[in-house]
Amino acid sequence: MKYFFLALISFAILIVGVFGLRGDKFSQAPIEVFPDMDHQDKVKAQTANSFFADGMGSRRPVIGTVPKYADSGIMPLEFGVGRSGYYFDGKLDGSFGNGMPVELSLSDESDSIGFLARGEDMFNVHCAICHGKSGDGKGVVAAYFAKADPIITVPSLLTALPATHPDGLIYDVISNGKGGMGAYKHNIPVRDRWAIVAYLRALQTSNN
Ligand code: HEC
């Protein structure tokens, strides 16, 4: 008999537990059998947090990352959208100019060496797939185009010399694309585009 009552009480609790009090409002927090991730260790914005050495919950962007809409000139990486002037559009008095913009502040040899090395890295990342590592127009994608889409031919960049292709023009092609080549103004920051131009000149010089 004892067991019958125990079973009955358990059964009643089970029924009430499953079906009872559904939809009712409580002023107190419910009993949590399964917490369902209601409580987590997390950092809340604009609050103090002892986890970090400076005690702040809000963090600065990680160095080297590009926050969306960062193109205000305030952030260190500049994509130059909507800005004008030689540094941003490669044009001097309306036509493409030659020479590296002063904004790059390349004052001594070590600046220039670092700048060229950056240009090499960026060229190999963004351009070599089509134009080839040496700039001869024989990258892997060029070979693919030749088979899949013979309308597009990837030119050698070794003949795009300053007399016919001023620095500003090459900068503009990188920024806005040309024919079968896409625009890179949203992917490569302004400074890196100029670094690519400089590296391209180095490739041309070593080729001649
Ligand atoms: C998807 C393949 C592809 C990539 C990647 C690419 N290009 Fe091009 N590029 C082309 C094609 C195709 C053309 C020819 C466009 C035309 O004239 O119709 C071209 C043209 C050019 C020209 C103009 C050459 C001329 O004689 O007018 C320059 C300069 C150039 N690219 C530089 C670059 C640089 C620098 C990069 C890297 C930021 C790059 N390209 C990335 C395919 C590519």
Short mmCIF file of C-alpha atoms and ligand atoms in Angstrom, two decimals:
data_model
loop_
_atom_site.label_atom_id
_atom_site.label_comp_id
_atom_site.label_asym_id
_atom_site.label_seq_id
_atom_site.Cartn_x
_atom_site.Cartn_y
_atom_site.Cartn_z
CA MET A 1 0.00 0.00 0.00
CA LYS A 2 2.86 2.34 0.93
CA TYR A 3 4.33 1.84 -2.51
CA PHE A 4 0.98 2.48 -4.15
CA PHE A 5 0.72 5.90 -2.48
CA LEU A 6 4.32 6.73 -3.30
CA ALA A 7 3.71 5.80 -6.93
CA LEU A 8 0.47 7.81 -6.96
CA ILE A 9 2.14 10.90 -5.50
CA SER A 10 5.03 10.63 -7.94
CA PHE A 11 2.58 10.21 -10.79
CA ALA A 12 0.54 13.25 -9.64
CA ILE A 13 3.71 15.35 -9.37
CA LEU A 14 4.71 14.17 -12.82
CA ILE A 15 1.33 15.12 -14.35
CA VAL A 16 1.27 18.52 -12.64
CA GLY A 17 4.90 19.02 -13.49
CA VAL A 18 4.40 18.33 -17.16
CA PHE A 19 0.96 19.82 -17.79
CA GLY A 20 0.16 22.00 -14.77
CA LEU A 21 0.73 25.73 -14.47
CA ARG A 22 1.53 26.08 -18.13
CA GLY A 23 1.19 29.62 -19.39
CA ASP A 24 1.02 31.03 -15.87
CA LYS A 25 3.07 34.06 -15.03
CA PHE A 26 5.45 34.04 -12.10
CA SER A 27 7.12 36.93 -10.43
CA GLN A 28 10.01 34.78 -9.31
CA ALA A 29 12.62 33.12 -11.45
CA PRO A 30 11.54 29.60 -12.43
CA ILE A 31 13.28 26.56 -11.03
CA GLU A 32 15.85 25.60 -13.57
CA VAL A 33 16.22 21.88 -14.06
CA PHE A 34 18.03 22.36 -17.35
CA PRO A 35 19.54 25.88 -17.49
CA ASP A 36 19.53 25.96 -21.34
CA MET A 37 22.51 28.31 -21.46
CA ASP A 38 20.50 31.03 -19.71
CA HIS A 39 23.55 31.92 -17.72
CA GLN A 40 26.86 32.28 -19.48
CA ASP A 41 30.26 33.66 -18.73
CA LYS A 42 30.43 36.46 -21.24
CA VAL A 43 31.77 39.94 -21.69
CA LYS A 44 29.07 42.58 -21.87
CA ALA A 45 29.79 45.75 -23.84
CA GLN A 46 30.46 48.92 -21.84
CA THR A 47 30.86 47.11 -18.54
CA ALA A 48 33.80 46.50 -16.29
CA ASN A 49 35.50 43.16 -16.64
CA SER A 50 38.27 41.86 -14.48
CA PHE A 51 39.39 39.35 -17.10
CA PHE A 52 41.36 42.00 -18.99
CA ALA A 53 44.37 43.77 -17.53
CA ASP A 54 42.84 47.21 -18.12
CA GLY A 55 39.56 46.17 -16.45
CA MET A 56 37.36 47.15 -19.41
CA GLY A 57 34.82 44.85 -21.06
CA SER A 58 34.89 46.75 -24.37
CA ARG A 59 37.89 45.90 -26.51
CA ARG A 60 39.65 47.74 -29.30
CA PRO A 61 39.69 46.10 -32.77
CA VAL A 62 42.44 43.49 -33.14
CA ILE A 63 45.52 45.02 -34.79
CA GLY A 64 45.57 44.25 -38.51
CA THR A 65 41.85 43.57 -38.87
CA VAL A 66 39.59 45.82 -40.96
CA PRO A 67 36.39 46.92 -39.27
CA LYS A 68 33.45 47.26 -41.65
CA TYR A 69 32.87 50.89 -42.70
CA ALA A 70 36.33 51.76 -41.43
CA ASP A 71 36.97 54.10 -44.34
CA SER A 72 36.52 57.33 -42.45
CA GLY A 73 40.19 58.25 -42.41
CA ILE A 74 40.20 57.69 -38.66
CA MET A 75 41.11 54.05 -38.82
CA PRO A 76 44.67 53.14 -39.79
CA LEU A 77 43.62 51.30 -42.95
CA GLU A 78 42.45 53.60 -45.72
CA PHE A 79 40.55 52.39 -48.76
CA GLY A 80 39.99 55.89 -50.10
CA VAL A 81 36.36 55.40 -51.14
CA GLY A 82 34.94 58.67 -52.43
CA ARG A 83 38.16 60.60 -51.80
CA SER A 84 40.10 62.53 -54.41
CA GLY A 85 43.66 63.75 -54.91
CA TYR A 86 46.69 62.01 -56.42
CA TYR A 87 47.11 59.63 -53.48
CA PHE A 88 43.52 58.44 -53.78
CA ASP A 89 42.81 58.47 -57.53
CA GLY A 90 46.22 58.64 -59.23
CA LYS A 91 45.31 61.85 -61.07
CA LEU A 92 47.20 65.15 -61.25
CA ASP A 93 45.14 67.95 -62.78
CA GLY A 94 42.75 65.46 -64.36
CA SER A 95 45.25 63.08 -65.98
CA PHE A 96 47.21 60.13 -64.60
CA GLY A 97 50.52 61.14 -63.07
CA ASN A 98 53.87 59.47 -62.52
CA GLY A 99 55.67 59.15 -59.20
CA MET A 100 54.94 58.00 -55.67
CA PRO A 101 52.62 60.28 -53.67
CA VAL A 102 54.09 62.21 -50.74
CA GLU A 103 51.44 60.71 -48.45
CA LEU A 104 53.39 57.46 -48.48
CA SER A 105 56.12 59.30 -46.51
CA LEU A 106 58.97 57.26 -47.89
CA SER A 107 61.76 59.32 -46.45
CA ASP A 108 64.72 56.99 -46.32
CA GLU A 109 66.01 53.83 -47.92
CA SER A 110 64.70 51.47 -45.25
CA ASP A 111 61.17 52.91 -45.76
CA SER A 112 61.44 52.17 -49.46
CA ILE A 113 62.80 48.65 -48.97
CA GLY A 114 59.95 47.80 -46.58
CA PHE A 115 57.47 49.37 -48.98
CA LEU A 116 58.74 47.31 -51.92
CA ALA A 117 58.67 44.14 -49.84
CA ARG A 118 55.05 44.91 -48.97
CA GLY A 119 54.34 45.46 -52.66
CA GLU A 120 55.87 42.10 -53.49
CA ASP A 121 53.73 40.34 -50.88
CA MET A 122 50.57 42.04 -52.09
CA PHE A 123 51.36 41.42 -55.76
CA ASN A 124 51.93 37.74 -55.08
CA VAL A 125 48.69 37.50 -53.11
CA HIS A 126 46.40 39.45 -55.44
CA CYS A 127 47.89 39.68 -58.91
CA ALA A 128 50.23 36.74 -59.54
CA ILE A 129 47.37 34.26 -60.04
CA CYS A 130 46.58 36.03 -63.31
CA HIS A 131 49.58 38.11 -64.30
CA GLY A 132 52.18 35.58 -63.13
CA LYS A 133 54.74 35.93 -60.34
CA SER A 134 57.15 37.68 -62.70
CA GLY A 135 54.39 39.83 -64.22
CA ASP A 136 54.66 38.10 -67.60
CA GLY A 137 50.90 37.45 -67.84
CA LYS A 138 51.26 33.68 -67.46
CA GLY A 139 49.57 33.02 -64.13
CA VAL A 140 47.48 29.90 -63.48
CA VAL A 141 44.20 31.75 -64.00
CA ALA A 142 45.48 33.11 -67.33
CA ALA A 143 45.97 29.50 -68.44
CA TYR A 144 42.42 28.74 -67.29
CA PHE A 145 41.01 31.76 -69.17
CA ALA A 146 42.79 30.60 -72.32
CA LYS A 147 40.79 27.37 -72.16
CA ALA A 148 37.48 28.43 -70.64
CA ASP A 149 37.00 31.97 -71.87
CA PRO A 150 39.36 32.83 -74.74
CA ILE A 151 37.84 36.32 -74.98
CA ILE A 152 39.81 37.32 -71.89
CA THR A 153 43.56 37.44 -72.30
CA VAL A 154 45.72 38.46 -69.36
CA PRO A 155 48.38 40.94 -70.50
CA SER A 156 52.02 40.92 -69.49
CA LEU A 157 52.68 43.81 -67.14
CA LEU A 158 56.34 44.00 -68.10
CA THR A 159 55.56 46.19 -71.09
CA ALA A 160 53.22 48.53 -69.17
CA LEU A 161 56.08 51.02 -68.76
CA PRO A 162 55.73 54.55 -67.32
CA ALA A 163 55.69 56.25 -70.74
CA THR A 164 52.48 54.51 -71.81
CA HIS A 165 51.20 53.42 -68.37
CA PRO A 166 51.89 56.10 -65.77
CA ASP A 167 51.92 55.06 -62.09
CA GLY A 168 48.55 56.73 -61.60
CA LEU A 169 47.01 54.66 -64.41
CA ILE A 170 48.26 51.39 -62.94
CA TYR A 171 46.98 52.49 -59.55
CA ASP A 172 43.63 53.24 -61.20
CA VAL A 173 43.47 49.83 -62.91
CA ILE A 174 44.14 48.15 -59.54
CA SER A 175 41.47 50.31 -57.88
CA ASN A 176 38.73 50.12 -60.50
CA GLY A 177 39.63 47.13 -62.67
CA LYS A 178 39.65 46.96 -66.44
CA GLY A 179 37.84 44.61 -68.86
CA GLY A 180 38.21 41.09 -67.51
CA MET A 181 40.00 42.29 -64.40
CA GLY A 182 38.03 43.15 -61.28
CA ALA A 183 38.37 46.19 -59.01
CA TYR A 184 40.50 45.92 -55.89
CA LYS A 185 39.55 49.19 -54.17
CA HIS A 186 37.54 47.38 -51.54
CA ASN A 187 40.16 44.69 -50.92
CA ILE A 188 43.54 46.38 -51.06
CA PRO A 189 44.15 49.54 -48.98
CA VAL A 190 45.40 52.64 -50.84
CA ARG A 191 48.93 52.37 -49.49
CA ASP A 192 49.23 48.73 -50.53
CA ARG A 193 47.98 49.58 -54.04
CA TRP A 194 50.83 52.07 -54.40
CA ALA A 195 53.22 49.46 -53.00
CA ILE A 196 52.10 47.11 -55.78
CA VAL A 197 52.73 49.85 -58.37
CA ALA A 198 56.24 50.34 -56.99
CA TYR A 199 56.91 46.60 -57.01
CA LEU A 200 55.66 46.36 -60.58
CA ARG A 201 58.23 48.98 -61.59
CA ALA A 202 60.91 46.91 -59.88
CA LEU A 203 59.78 43.83 -61.85
CA GLN A 204 59.93 45.81 -65.09
CA THR A 205 63.37 47.20 -64.31
CA SER A 206 64.79 43.78 -63.47
CA ASN A 207 63.26 42.39 -66.68
CA ASN A 208 64.89 44.96 -68.95
C1 HEC B 1 41.35 37.64 -62.57
C2 HEC B 1 42.60 37.86 -63.21
C3 HEC B 1 43.35 39.14 -62.88
C4 HEC B 1 43.84 39.54 -61.66
C5 HEC B 1 43.72 38.82 -60.34
C6 HEC B 1 44.50 40.79 -61.89
N1 HEC B 1 44.40 41.15 -63.20
FE1 HEC B 1 45.21 42.78 -64.06
N2 HEC B 1 44.31 42.32 -65.81
C7 HEC B 1 43.59 41.18 -66.06
C8 HEC B 1 43.07 41.23 -67.41
C9 HEC B 1 42.23 40.16 -68.06
C10 HEC B 1 43.49 42.45 -67.94
C11 HEC B 1 43.18 43.03 -69.34
C12 HEC B 1 41.97 43.91 -69.23
C13 HEC B 1 41.57 44.49 -70.54
O1 HEC B 1 42.39 45.21 -71.13
O2 HEC B 1 40.46 44.20 -70.96
C14 HEC B 1 44.28 43.12 -66.91
C15 HEC B 1 44.89 44.35 -67.08
C16 HEC B 1 45.75 44.91 -66.18
C17 HEC B 1 46.50 46.13 -66.39
C18 HEC B 1 46.43 47.01 -67.63
C19 HEC B 1 47.45 46.54 -68.60
C20 HEC B 1 47.36 47.33 -69.89
O3 HEC B 1 48.20 47.07 -70.74
O4 HEC B 1 46.49 48.19 -70.01
C21 HEC B 1 47.24 46.33 -65.29
C22 HEC B 1 48.21 47.48 -65.02
C23 HEC B 1 46.96 45.26 -64.37
N3 HEC B 1 46.05 44.41 -64.92
C24 HEC B 1 47.52 45.13 -63.12
C25 HEC B 1 47.06 44.22 -62.17
C26 HEC B 1 47.50 44.23 -60.81
C27 HEC B 1 48.54 45.15 -60.23
C28 HEC B 1 46.82 43.24 -60.17
C29 HEC B 1 46.83 42.89 -58.70
C30 HEC B 1 46.29 43.90 -57.83
C31 HEC B 1 45.97 42.59 -61.16
N4 HEC B 1 46.15 43.23 -62.35
C32 HEC B 1 45.14 41.52 -60.90
C33 HEC B 1 43.38 40.14 -65.18
C34 HEC B 1 43.70 40.17 -63.83
#
